Amino acid sequence: MMKRTRLRFENIQQIVGSEESLSVIILTDETRQRALTVVCDEPMSRQILMRLQNPTACRILLPESLIEMMPTDDYELTVFGLHDGQYQVVLANSDYSRTKRMRMSDAVLLTLIDSKIPLYIEEKLMDRQSVAFEEKAQGIAIPINTMDSRRLSYVLQQAIEQENYELASQIRDEINRRKGQA
């Protein structure tokens, strides 16, 4: 069996200065030593913030109602890979006879709705993608391999305009690596 690390939701922060309204979900390992970042769009950010600010009022919403009716202690979420800038996540029952792939941000939302559904990540992937967690940090790094192609193109243009050629080179390499995989 693969080694896994259990993730916990730490917080969500808006990305300042982005071309669209984006946020970053920050997840940590249980010891809060390592952090993993997940970019999410504005609708998902609203859903997460709504549940953080007023969980009692959310009890009557459809996702909460459906989860309340199912035996969630038999399910778990596992982040098993990364493809084209998106984490690959699967929701599965204990014997993996029922599985469903989903977006990472949806998996985070699901764990916020029902804390009995654990979120794991393969240990090697966590080691490769995470950074040291600093609770009072003013910012956090977002790995370029977790950005979608459209966002990568935008960040590449920004790096060139700011004459940050080292970053531009790294982004170009990531774009070329993805083209080679297609």
XYZ file of N, CA, C and O in Angstrom:
728
model
N 0.845 -1.186 0.000
C 0.000 0.000 0.000
C 0.887 1.245 0.000
O 1.934 1.289 0.641
N 0.452 2.266 -0.712
C 1.227 3.500 -0.800
C 1.193 4.252 0.521
O 0.227 4.166 1.274
N 2.282 4.980 0.782
C 2.313 5.834 1.966
C 1.581 7.124 1.649
O 1.737 7.684 0.567
N 0.786 7.555 2.619
C -0.008 8.757 2.410
C 0.151 9.704 3.600
O 0.455 9.283 4.696
N -0.124 10.965 3.326
C -0.120 12.002 4.343
C -1.532 12.561 4.427
O -2.127 12.877 3.397
N -2.035 12.690 5.631
C -3.368 13.277 5.791
C -3.238 14.797 5.749
O -2.359 15.384 6.375
N -4.124 15.428 4.976
C -4.120 16.876 4.827
C -5.213 17.493 5.683
O -6.254 16.875 5.907
N -4.948 18.707 6.116
C -5.955 19.462 6.861
C -6.064 20.845 6.248
O -5.075 21.402 5.786
N -7.265 21.372 6.255
C -7.498 22.719 5.748
C -6.897 23.713 6.732
O -7.136 23.636 7.932
N -6.119 24.644 6.199
C -5.513 25.672 7.037
C -6.237 27.001 6.864
O -6.720 27.578 7.814
N -6.295 27.486 5.626
C -7.047 28.712 5.355
C -7.175 28.922 3.851
O -6.699 28.125 3.052
N -7.819 30.013 3.511
C -7.981 30.405 2.121
C -7.660 31.892 2.038
O -8.054 32.659 2.915
N -6.897 32.266 1.006
C -6.489 33.653 0.839
C -6.713 34.072 -0.604
O -6.455 33.290 -1.528
N -7.160 35.294 -0.777
C -7.357 35.821 -2.125
C -5.996 36.155 -2.737
O -5.101 36.639 -2.055
N -5.863 35.894 -4.040
C -4.649 36.255 -4.765
C -4.796 37.705 -5.186
O -5.705 38.054 -5.933
N -3.916 38.532 -4.695
C -3.958 39.960 -4.999
C -3.257 40.197 -6.330
O -2.179 39.661 -6.589
N -3.877 41.005 -7.181
C -3.254 41.388 -8.441
C -3.404 40.381 -9.562
O -2.758 40.516 -10.593
N -4.248 39.365 -9.400
C -4.433 38.417 -10.492
C -5.426 38.994 -11.499
O -6.215 39.874 -11.183
N -5.392 38.463 -12.717
C -6.265 38.965 -13.776
C -7.724 38.600 -13.560
O -8.617 39.153 -14.163
N -7.992 37.664 -12.688
C -9.349 37.269 -12.353
C -9.423 37.061 -10.846
O -8.418 37.086 -10.165
N -10.598 36.890 -10.335
C -10.774 36.732 -8.896
C -10.446 35.296 -8.501
O -11.272 34.396 -8.657
N -9.241 35.086 -8.007
C -8.779 33.763 -7.620
C -8.390 33.757 -6.152
O -8.049 34.797 -5.585
N -8.413 32.589 -5.571
C -7.967 32.408 -4.197
C -7.045 31.206 -4.141
O -7.017 30.382 -5.055
N -6.305 31.114 -3.035
C -5.428 29.981 -2.795
C -5.884 29.289 -1.521
O -6.020 29.923 -0.475
N -6.139 28.014 -1.639
C -6.455 27.178 -0.487
C -5.124 26.666 0.041
O -4.302 26.162 -0.730
N -4.923 26.786 1.335
C -3.692 26.290 1.939
C -4.041 25.083 2.798
O -4.872 25.170 3.713
N -3.411 23.972 2.475
C -3.572 22.726 3.217
C -2.239 22.402 3.876
O -1.187 22.706 3.309
N -2.271 21.779 5.025
C -1.035 21.366 5.674
C -1.121 19.901 6.058
O -2.216 19.323 6.097
N 0.042 19.336 6.354
C 0.042 18.008 6.950
C -0.441 18.155 8.391
O -0.608 19.270 8.890
N -0.690 17.062 9.055
C -1.261 17.144 10.404
C -0.328 17.810 11.412
O -0.789 18.389 12.386
N 0.967 17.763 11.180
C 1.916 18.400 12.103
C 2.149 19.873 11.769
O 2.892 20.547 12.468
N 1.540 20.333 10.680
C 1.654 21.714 10.217
C 3.108 22.093 9.891
O 3.505 23.230 10.064
N 3.865 21.141 9.388
C 5.244 21.393 8.976
C 5.338 21.740 7.494
O 6.191 22.514 7.096
N 4.478 21.138 6.679
C 4.504 21.316 5.224
C 3.155 21.844 4.762
O 2.118 21.488 5.314
N 3.187 22.685 3.715
C 1.960 23.268 3.173
C 1.846 22.962 1.690
O 2.844 22.911 0.970
N 0.633 22.797 1.250
C 0.299 22.552 -0.146
C -0.700 23.625 -0.549
O -1.618 23.929 0.212
N -0.524 24.212 -1.728
C -1.436 25.258 -2.184
C -2.273 24.763 -3.354
O -1.799 24.003 -4.193
N -3.517 25.223 -3.371
C -4.456 24.867 -4.432
C -5.147 26.147 -4.872
O -5.755 26.834 -4.058
N -5.044 26.481 -6.149
C -5.717 27.664 -6.675
C -7.177 27.304 -6.927
O -7.480 26.226 -7.453
N -8.079 28.209 -6.533
C -9.496 27.971 -6.803
C -10.138 29.243 -7.344
O -9.654 30.345 -7.111
N -11.221 29.049 -8.073
C -11.920 30.181 -8.674
C -12.840 30.853 -7.659
O -13.029 30.377 -6.535
N -13.412 31.956 -8.068
C -14.230 32.774 -7.181
C -15.492 32.061 -6.682
O -15.796 32.127 -5.486
N -16.222 31.311 -7.525
C -17.393 30.594 -6.993
C -17.033 29.583 -5.895
O -17.730 29.484 -4.883
N -15.934 28.860 -6.082
C -15.527 27.896 -5.054
C -15.058 28.624 -3.800
O -15.362 28.207 -2.677
N -14.354 29.712 -3.981
C -13.914 30.518 -2.841
C -15.118 30.969 -2.019
O -15.111 30.904 -0.782
N -16.170 31.419 -2.695
C -17.400 31.835 -2.002
C -18.004 30.682 -1.204
O -18.462 30.858 -0.070
N -18.040 29.484 -1.808
C -18.608 28.316 -1.126
C -17.823 27.985 0.149
O -18.405 27.703 1.197
N -16.509 28.012 0.044
C -15.671 27.708 1.204
C -15.839 28.768 2.285
O -16.057 28.447 3.453
N -15.756 30.030 1.882
C -15.887 31.112 2.864
C -17.244 31.106 3.556
O -17.345 31.356 4.760
N -18.293 30.797 2.805
C -19.626 30.737 3.387
C -19.666 29.704 4.509
O -20.231 29.947 5.581
N -19.049 28.563 4.304
C -19.065 27.503 5.313
C -18.159 27.830 6.501
O -18.431 27.423 7.618
N -17.095 28.558 6.256
C -16.217 28.957 7.354
C -16.864 30.040 8.217
O -16.728 30.035 9.440
N -17.566 30.968 7.577
C -18.142 32.095 8.305
C -19.420 31.752 9.045
O -19.690 32.313 10.100
N -20.221 30.841 8.492
C -21.498 30.536 9.132
C -21.897 29.084 8.865
O -22.840 28.816 8.114
N -21.197 28.133 9.478
C -21.497 26.726 9.203
C -22.914 26.311 9.597
O -23.520 25.468 8.947
N -23.472 26.918 10.616
C -24.824 26.567 11.056
C -25.851 26.883 9.979
O -26.750 26.077 9.708
N -25.719 28.036 9.335
C -26.662 28.427 8.288
C -26.560 27.523 7.065
O -27.521 27.403 6.304
N -25.433 26.882 6.883
C -25.222 26.028 5.708
C -25.813 24.632 5.875
O -25.877 23.878 4.905
N -26.239 24.288 7.061
C -26.755 22.931 7.300
C -27.926 22.567 6.403
O -28.176 21.391 6.156
N -28.659 23.550 5.901
C -29.829 23.247 5.068
C -29.528 23.290 3.574
O -30.406 23.060 2.762
N -28.286 23.563 3.206
C -27.920 23.599 1.791
C -27.879 22.187 1.224
O -27.699 21.209 1.951
N -28.022 22.081 -0.096
C -28.081 20.771 -0.755
C -26.863 19.885 -0.463
O -27.051 18.721 -0.082
N -25.618 20.360 -0.614
C -24.493 19.447 -0.332
C -24.519 18.903 1.098
O -24.321 17.710 1.320
N -24.798 19.764 2.060
C -24.854 19.325 3.452
C -25.991 18.328 3.660
O -25.825 17.314 4.364
N -27.133 18.586 3.041
C -28.282 17.679 3.176
C -27.975 16.305 2.589
O -28.291 15.275 3.200
N -27.357 16.270 1.421
C -27.021 14.984 0.800
C -25.989 14.217 1.615
O -26.114 12.998 1.802
N -24.981 14.914 2.097
C -23.933 14.249 2.874
C -24.495 13.719 4.184
O -24.118 12.645 4.643
N -25.423 14.451 4.768
C -26.044 14.004 6.011
C -26.795 12.688 5.814
O -26.922 11.888 6.742
N -27.255 12.430 4.595
C -28.035 11.224 4.322
C -27.184 10.021 3.923
O -27.695 8.915 3.826
N -25.892 10.222 3.683
C -25.057 9.093 3.260
C -24.075 8.688 4.356
O -23.704 9.510 5.187
N -23.648 7.432 4.351
C -22.689 6.962 5.363
C -21.262 7.414 5.019
O -20.507 6.696 4.382
N -20.905 8.614 5.419
C -19.627 9.185 4.997
C -18.419 8.600 5.709
O -17.294 8.775 5.247
N -18.597 7.900 6.819
C -17.437 7.351 7.514
C -16.802 6.198 6.745
O -15.767 5.677 7.131
N -17.385 5.820 5.630
C -16.856 4.754 4.783
C -16.075 5.315 3.587
O -15.585 4.573 2.766
N -15.940 6.635 3.482
C -15.310 7.251 2.320
C -14.037 7.997 2.694
O -13.870 8.435 3.833
N -13.179 8.137 1.700
C -11.972 8.936 1.851
C -11.608 9.544 0.503
O -12.026 9.060 -0.549
N -10.837 10.614 0.565
C -10.345 11.305 -0.626
C -8.842 11.126 -0.691
O -8.153 11.231 0.330
N -8.325 10.873 -1.893
C -6.883 10.717 -2.059
C -6.409 11.508 -3.269
O -6.943 11.360 -4.369
N -5.402 12.343 -3.049
C -4.728 13.061 -4.130
C -3.612 12.137 -4.598
O -2.718 11.802 -3.834
N -3.684 11.714 -5.868
C -2.743 10.698 -6.343
C -1.845 11.169 -7.476
O -0.933 10.450 -7.882
N -2.076 12.355 -8.007
C -1.239 12.794 -9.115
C -1.495 14.235 -9.482
O -2.296 14.937 -8.866
N -0.797 14.647 -10.525
C -0.906 15.996 -11.047
C -0.848 15.885 -12.564
O 0.052 15.246 -13.110
N -1.846 16.476 -13.240
C -1.881 16.421 -14.696
C -2.352 17.758 -15.242
O -3.403 18.255 -14.831
N -1.583 18.342 -16.136
C -1.904 19.613 -16.784
C -2.317 20.689 -15.777
O -3.295 21.396 -15.956
N -1.542 20.772 -14.706
C -1.779 21.818 -13.718
C -2.881 21.542 -12.721
O -3.204 22.394 -11.907
N -3.475 20.357 -12.769
C -4.577 20.031 -11.868
C -4.229 18.792 -11.037
O -3.789 17.774 -11.577
N -4.440 18.912 -9.723
C -4.274 17.733 -8.877
C -5.346 16.717 -9.237
O -6.486 17.075 -9.524
N -4.977 15.443 -9.223
C -5.899 14.355 -9.501
C -6.359 13.776 -8.168
O -5.539 13.333 -7.366
N -7.674 13.813 -7.929
C -8.239 13.384 -6.653
C -9.326 12.347 -6.916
O -10.099 12.475 -7.867
N -9.384 11.361 -6.043
C -10.437 10.358 -6.141
C -11.136 10.237 -4.780
O -10.494 10.232 -3.740
N -12.468 10.190 -4.837
C -13.304 9.879 -3.676
C -13.609 8.399 -3.787
O -14.062 7.937 -4.845
N -13.353 7.646 -2.723
C -13.566 6.198 -2.789
C -14.102 5.672 -1.466
O -13.804 6.228 -0.407
N -14.871 4.596 -1.574
C -15.274 3.917 -0.344
C -14.110 3.045 0.126
O -13.082 2.962 -0.544
N -14.256 2.412 1.277
C -13.120 1.734 1.915
C -12.508 0.617 1.080
O -11.305 0.393 1.145
N -13.284 -0.082 0.270
C -12.703 -1.157 -0.550
C -12.495 -0.741 -2.013
O -12.198 -1.559 -2.861
N -12.643 0.538 -2.299
C -12.456 1.110 -3.633
C -13.383 0.486 -4.683
O -13.104 0.516 -5.872
N -14.516 -0.061 -4.257
C -15.478 -0.595 -5.222
C -16.306 0.525 -5.849
O -16.891 0.344 -6.905
N -16.342 1.682 -5.185
C -17.035 2.860 -5.723
C -16.060 4.022 -5.668
O -15.562 4.374 -4.601
N -15.780 4.597 -6.833
C -14.849 5.724 -6.894
C -15.408 6.815 -7.792
O -16.202 6.543 -8.699
N -14.965 8.036 -7.518
C -15.361 9.177 -8.335
C -14.224 10.184 -8.304
O -13.762 10.585 -7.248
N -13.765 10.593 -9.496
C -12.744 11.635 -9.578
C -13.389 12.993 -9.375
O -14.548 13.194 -9.738
N -12.622 13.916 -8.799
C -13.145 15.259 -8.593
C -12.009 16.273 -8.542
O -10.847 15.893 -8.446
N -12.404 17.540 -8.641
C -11.421 18.614 -8.536
C -10.927 18.684 -7.093
O -11.655 18.378 -6.155
N -9.685 19.147 -6.942
C -9.111 19.278 -5.611
C -9.922 20.250 -4.754
O -10.167 19.981 -3.579
N -10.361 21.361 -5.332
C -11.130 22.333 -4.543
C -12.454 21.728 -4.070
O -12.908 22.011 -2.959
N -13.074 20.876 -4.878
C -14.300 20.201 -4.458
C -14.017 19.223 -3.316
O -14.826 19.082 -2.396
N -12.872 18.565 -3.375
C -12.488 17.647 -2.295
C -12.307 18.411 -0.982
O -12.751 17.957 0.074
N -11.683 19.576 -1.061
C -11.503 20.397 0.138
C -12.864 20.818 0.688
O -13.117 20.721 1.892
N -13.750 21.261 -0.190
C -15.089 21.655 0.240
C -15.806 20.488 0.911
O -16.437 20.645 1.964
N -15.688 19.305 0.346
C -16.325 18.123 0.917
C -15.812 17.837 2.327
O -16.592 17.533 3.230
N -14.511 17.972 2.548
C -13.975 17.735 3.895
C -14.406 18.822 4.875
O -14.517 18.558 6.074
N -14.643 20.030 4.370
C -15.152 21.087 5.249
C -16.608 20.832 5.635
O -17.022 21.146 6.745
N -17.366 20.269 4.714
C -18.768 19.956 4.992
C -18.859 18.782 5.960
O -19.669 18.779 6.870
N -18.014 17.782 5.762
C -18.039 16.601 6.625
C -16.613 16.208 6.997
O -15.900 15.599 6.195
N -16.215 16.526 8.201
C -14.840 16.266 8.640
C -14.542 14.786 8.815
O -13.393 14.409 9.011
N -15.573 13.919 8.734
C -15.326 12.476 8.828
C -14.739 11.918 7.528
O -14.279 10.788 7.504
N -14.777 12.694 6.458
C -14.195 12.250 5.188
C -12.765 12.788 5.138
O -12.550 13.979 4.922
N -11.769 11.921 5.345
C -10.381 12.402 5.359
C -9.861 12.674 3.952
O -10.297 12.053 2.979
N -8.915 13.593 3.879
C -8.242 13.932 2.625
C -6.778 13.564 2.772
O -6.091 14.073 3.667
N -6.310 12.658 1.902
C -4.924 12.197 1.921
C -4.230 12.603 0.620
O -4.888 12.853 -0.393
N -2.911 12.604 0.663
C -2.101 12.797 -0.531
C -0.979 11.772 -0.491
O -0.460 11.451 0.593
N -0.629 11.244 -1.655
C 0.498 10.316 -1.707
C 1.734 11.034 -1.175
O 1.996 12.190 -1.511
N 2.482 10.361 -0.329
C 3.620 10.979 0.361
C 4.654 11.564 -0.600
O 5.153 12.673 -0.391
N 4.952 10.840 -1.668
C 5.944 11.344 -2.631
C 5.457 12.618 -3.316
O 6.228 13.541 -3.555
N 4.179 12.681 -3.626
C 3.607 13.874 -4.237
C 3.642 15.039 -3.244
O 3.971 16.173 -3.617
N 3.338 14.774 -1.996
C 3.408 15.816 -0.961
C 4.830 16.338 -0.830
O 5.054 17.553 -0.762
N 5.784 15.446 -0.815
C 7.189 15.866 -0.707
C 7.590 16.750 -1.878
O 8.302 17.740 -1.705
N 7.127 16.414 -3.065
C 7.500 17.146 -4.276
C 6.783 18.497 -4.387
O 7.371 19.480 -4.825
N 5.540 18.574 -3.955
C 4.726 19.765 -4.183
C 4.650 20.736 -3.004
O 4.284 21.889 -3.179
N 4.969 20.291 -1.826
C 4.760 21.132 -0.649
C 5.970 22.022 -0.353
O 7.065 21.804 -0.851
N 5.702 23.022 0.462
C 6.742 23.935 0.952
C 6.635 23.963 2.475
O 5.632 23.548 3.047
N 7.675 24.473 3.129
C 7.628 24.604 4.583
C 6.472 25.532 4.957
O 6.260 26.559 4.310
N 5.731 25.156 5.972
C 4.591 25.969 6.401
C 5.038 26.986 7.437
O 5.704 26.645 8.407
N 4.666 28.234 7.192
C 4.915 29.315 8.138
C 3.572 29.972 8.423
O 2.990 30.614 7.549
N 3.098 29.837 9.652
C 1.750 30.299 9.996
C 1.546 31.790 9.743
O 0.503 32.203 9.269
N 2.517 32.602 10.002
C 2.355 34.054 9.878
C 2.947 34.611 8.580
O 3.154 35.809 8.461
N 3.186 33.774 7.618
C 3.772 34.211 6.349
C 2.854 35.208 5.642
O 1.636 35.087 5.689
N 3.444 36.186 4.983
C 2.682 37.188 4.238
C 2.243 36.674 2.869
O 1.361 37.237 2.247
N 2.864 35.641 2.389
C 2.518 35.058 1.092
C 2.936 33.602 1.084
O 3.574 33.119 2.011
N 2.574 32.907 0.025
C 2.950 31.501 -0.108
C 3.202 31.207 -1.575
O 2.554 31.774 -2.455
N 4.153 30.345 -1.821
C 4.504 29.982 -3.194
C 3.442 29.070 -3.798
O 2.900 28.204 -3.124
N 3.168 29.313 -5.066
C 2.275 28.442 -5.830
C 3.133 27.778 -6.889
O 3.653 28.456 -7.772
N 3.323 26.467 -6.823
C 4.148 25.793 -7.828
C 3.591 26.007 -9.231
O 2.377 25.915 -9.440
N 4.478 26.299 -10.188
C 4.000 26.575 -11.543
C 3.353 25.351 -12.179
O 2.499 25.501 -13.045
N 3.710 24.154 -11.718
C 3.104 22.965 -12.317
C 1.672 22.732 -11.840
O 1.014 21.811 -12.283
N 1.153 23.603 -10.947
C -0.246 23.490 -10.523
C -1.121 24.575 -11.148
O -2.284 24.707 -10.791
N -0.563 25.341 -12.067
C -1.344 26.372 -12.762
C -1.841 25.813 -14.087
O -1.118 25.072 -14.757
N -3.060 26.191 -14.466
C -3.566 25.739 -15.754
C -2.831 26.493 -16.873
O -2.152 27.494 -16.628
N -2.959 26.017 -18.075
C -2.197 26.559 -19.205
C -2.498 28.029 -19.471
O -1.591 28.816 -19.762
N -3.742 28.424 -19.331
C -4.108 29.822 -19.555
C -3.425 30.724 -18.530
O -2.865 31.758 -18.863
N -3.444 30.317 -17.280
C -2.818 31.099 -16.218
C -1.297 31.129 -16.395
O -0.655 32.143 -16.146
N -0.720 30.019 -16.838
C 0.726 29.983 -17.091
C 1.119 30.992 -18.159
O 2.125 31.697 -18.015
N 0.338 31.081 -19.215
C 0.628 32.045 -20.286
C 0.574 33.473 -19.754
O 1.424 34.303 -20.090
N -0.390 33.759 -18.907
C -0.519 35.087 -18.321
C 0.693 35.395 -17.431
O 1.295 36.473 -17.517
N 1.074 34.449 -16.580
C 2.208 34.659 -15.674
C 3.508 34.779 -16.468
O 4.387 35.570 -16.106
N 3.640 34.055 -17.560
C 4.816 34.178 -18.418
C 4.919 35.592 -18.968
O 5.993 36.213 -18.926
N 3.815 36.115 -19.463
C 3.810 37.484 -19.992
C 4.190 38.487 -18.902
O 4.974 39.405 -19.141
N 3.654 38.297 -17.692
C 3.978 39.184 -16.570
C 5.466 39.115 -16.232
O 6.100 40.135 -15.980
N 6.033 37.909 -16.217
C 7.456 37.737 -15.894
C 8.333 38.437 -16.940
O 9.335 39.077 -16.595
N 7.950 38.336 -18.209
C 8.717 38.994 -19.272
C 8.627 40.509 -19.111
O 9.646 41.211 -19.188
N 7.428 41.030 -18.866
C 7.253 42.473 -18.688
C 8.048 43.003 -17.499
O 8.559 44.121 -17.521
N 8.176 42.180 -16.452
C 8.920 42.588 -15.262
C 10.409 42.245 -15.368
O 11.153 42.405 -14.419
N 10.801 41.719 -16.529
C 12.183 41.335 -16.811
C 12.708 40.296 -15.820
O 13.889 40.279 -15.478
N 11.825 39.420 -15.376
C 12.199 38.313 -14.502
C 12.419 37.096 -15.408
O 11.568 36.223 -15.524
N 13.585 37.070 -16.036
C 13.846 36.081 -17.075
C 14.062 34.674 -16.525
O 13.784 33.686 -17.209
N 14.502 34.569 -15.290
C 14.656 33.250 -14.683
C 13.290 32.583 -14.516
O 13.089 31.429 -14.876
N 12.328 33.344 -13.978
C 10.966 32.821 -13.833
C 10.352 32.544 -15.204
O 9.715 31.509 -15.418
N 10.555 33.458 -16.141
C 10.020 33.270 -17.496
C 10.556 31.975 -18.108
O 9.809 31.228 -18.756
N 11.813 31.689 -17.881
C 12.420 30.467 -18.405
C 11.785 29.219 -17.775
O 11.496 28.238 -18.473
N 11.551 29.247 -16.472
C 10.921 28.116 -15.788
C 9.497 27.890 -16.299
O 9.083 26.746 -16.520
N 8.782 28.981 -16.508
C 7.402 28.865 -17.003
C 7.396 28.335 -18.429
O 6.596 27.463 -18.775
N 8.290 28.847 -19.253
C 8.395 28.361 -20.628
C 8.680 26.863 -20.641
O 8.086 26.093 -21.407
N 9.596 26.409 -19.761
C 9.925 24.984 -19.675
C 8.701 24.152 -19.289
O 8.477 23.068 -19.824
N 7.890 24.670 -18.357
C 6.675 23.951 -17.945
C 5.677 23.873 -19.099
O 5.074 22.825 -19.340
N 5.514 24.964 -19.820
C 4.605 24.975 -20.973
C 5.081 23.969 -22.025
O 4.290 23.184 -22.554
N 6.384 23.959 -22.313
C 6.937 23.015 -23.291
C 6.813 21.576 -22.824
O 6.546 20.671 -23.621
N 6.998 21.334 -21.515
C 6.858 19.979 -20.975
C 5.432 19.476 -21.190
O 5.208 18.353 -21.611
N 4.457 20.351 -20.961
C 3.057 19.947 -21.168
C 2.750 19.694 -22.627
O 2.011 18.769 -22.951
N 3.304 20.501 -23.513
C 3.077 20.286 -24.954
C 3.656 18.941 -25.371
O 3.084 18.247 -26.209
N 4.778 18.553 -24.764
C 5.410 17.275 -25.070
C 4.604 16.081 -24.576
O 4.700 14.988 -25.119
N 3.789 16.297 -23.541
C 2.955 15.218 -22.991
C 1.679 15.030 -23.794
O 1.045 13.994 -23.736
N 1.263 16.058 -24.521
C -0.023 16.023 -25.239
C -0.026 15.037 -26.364
O 0.892 14.541 -26.846
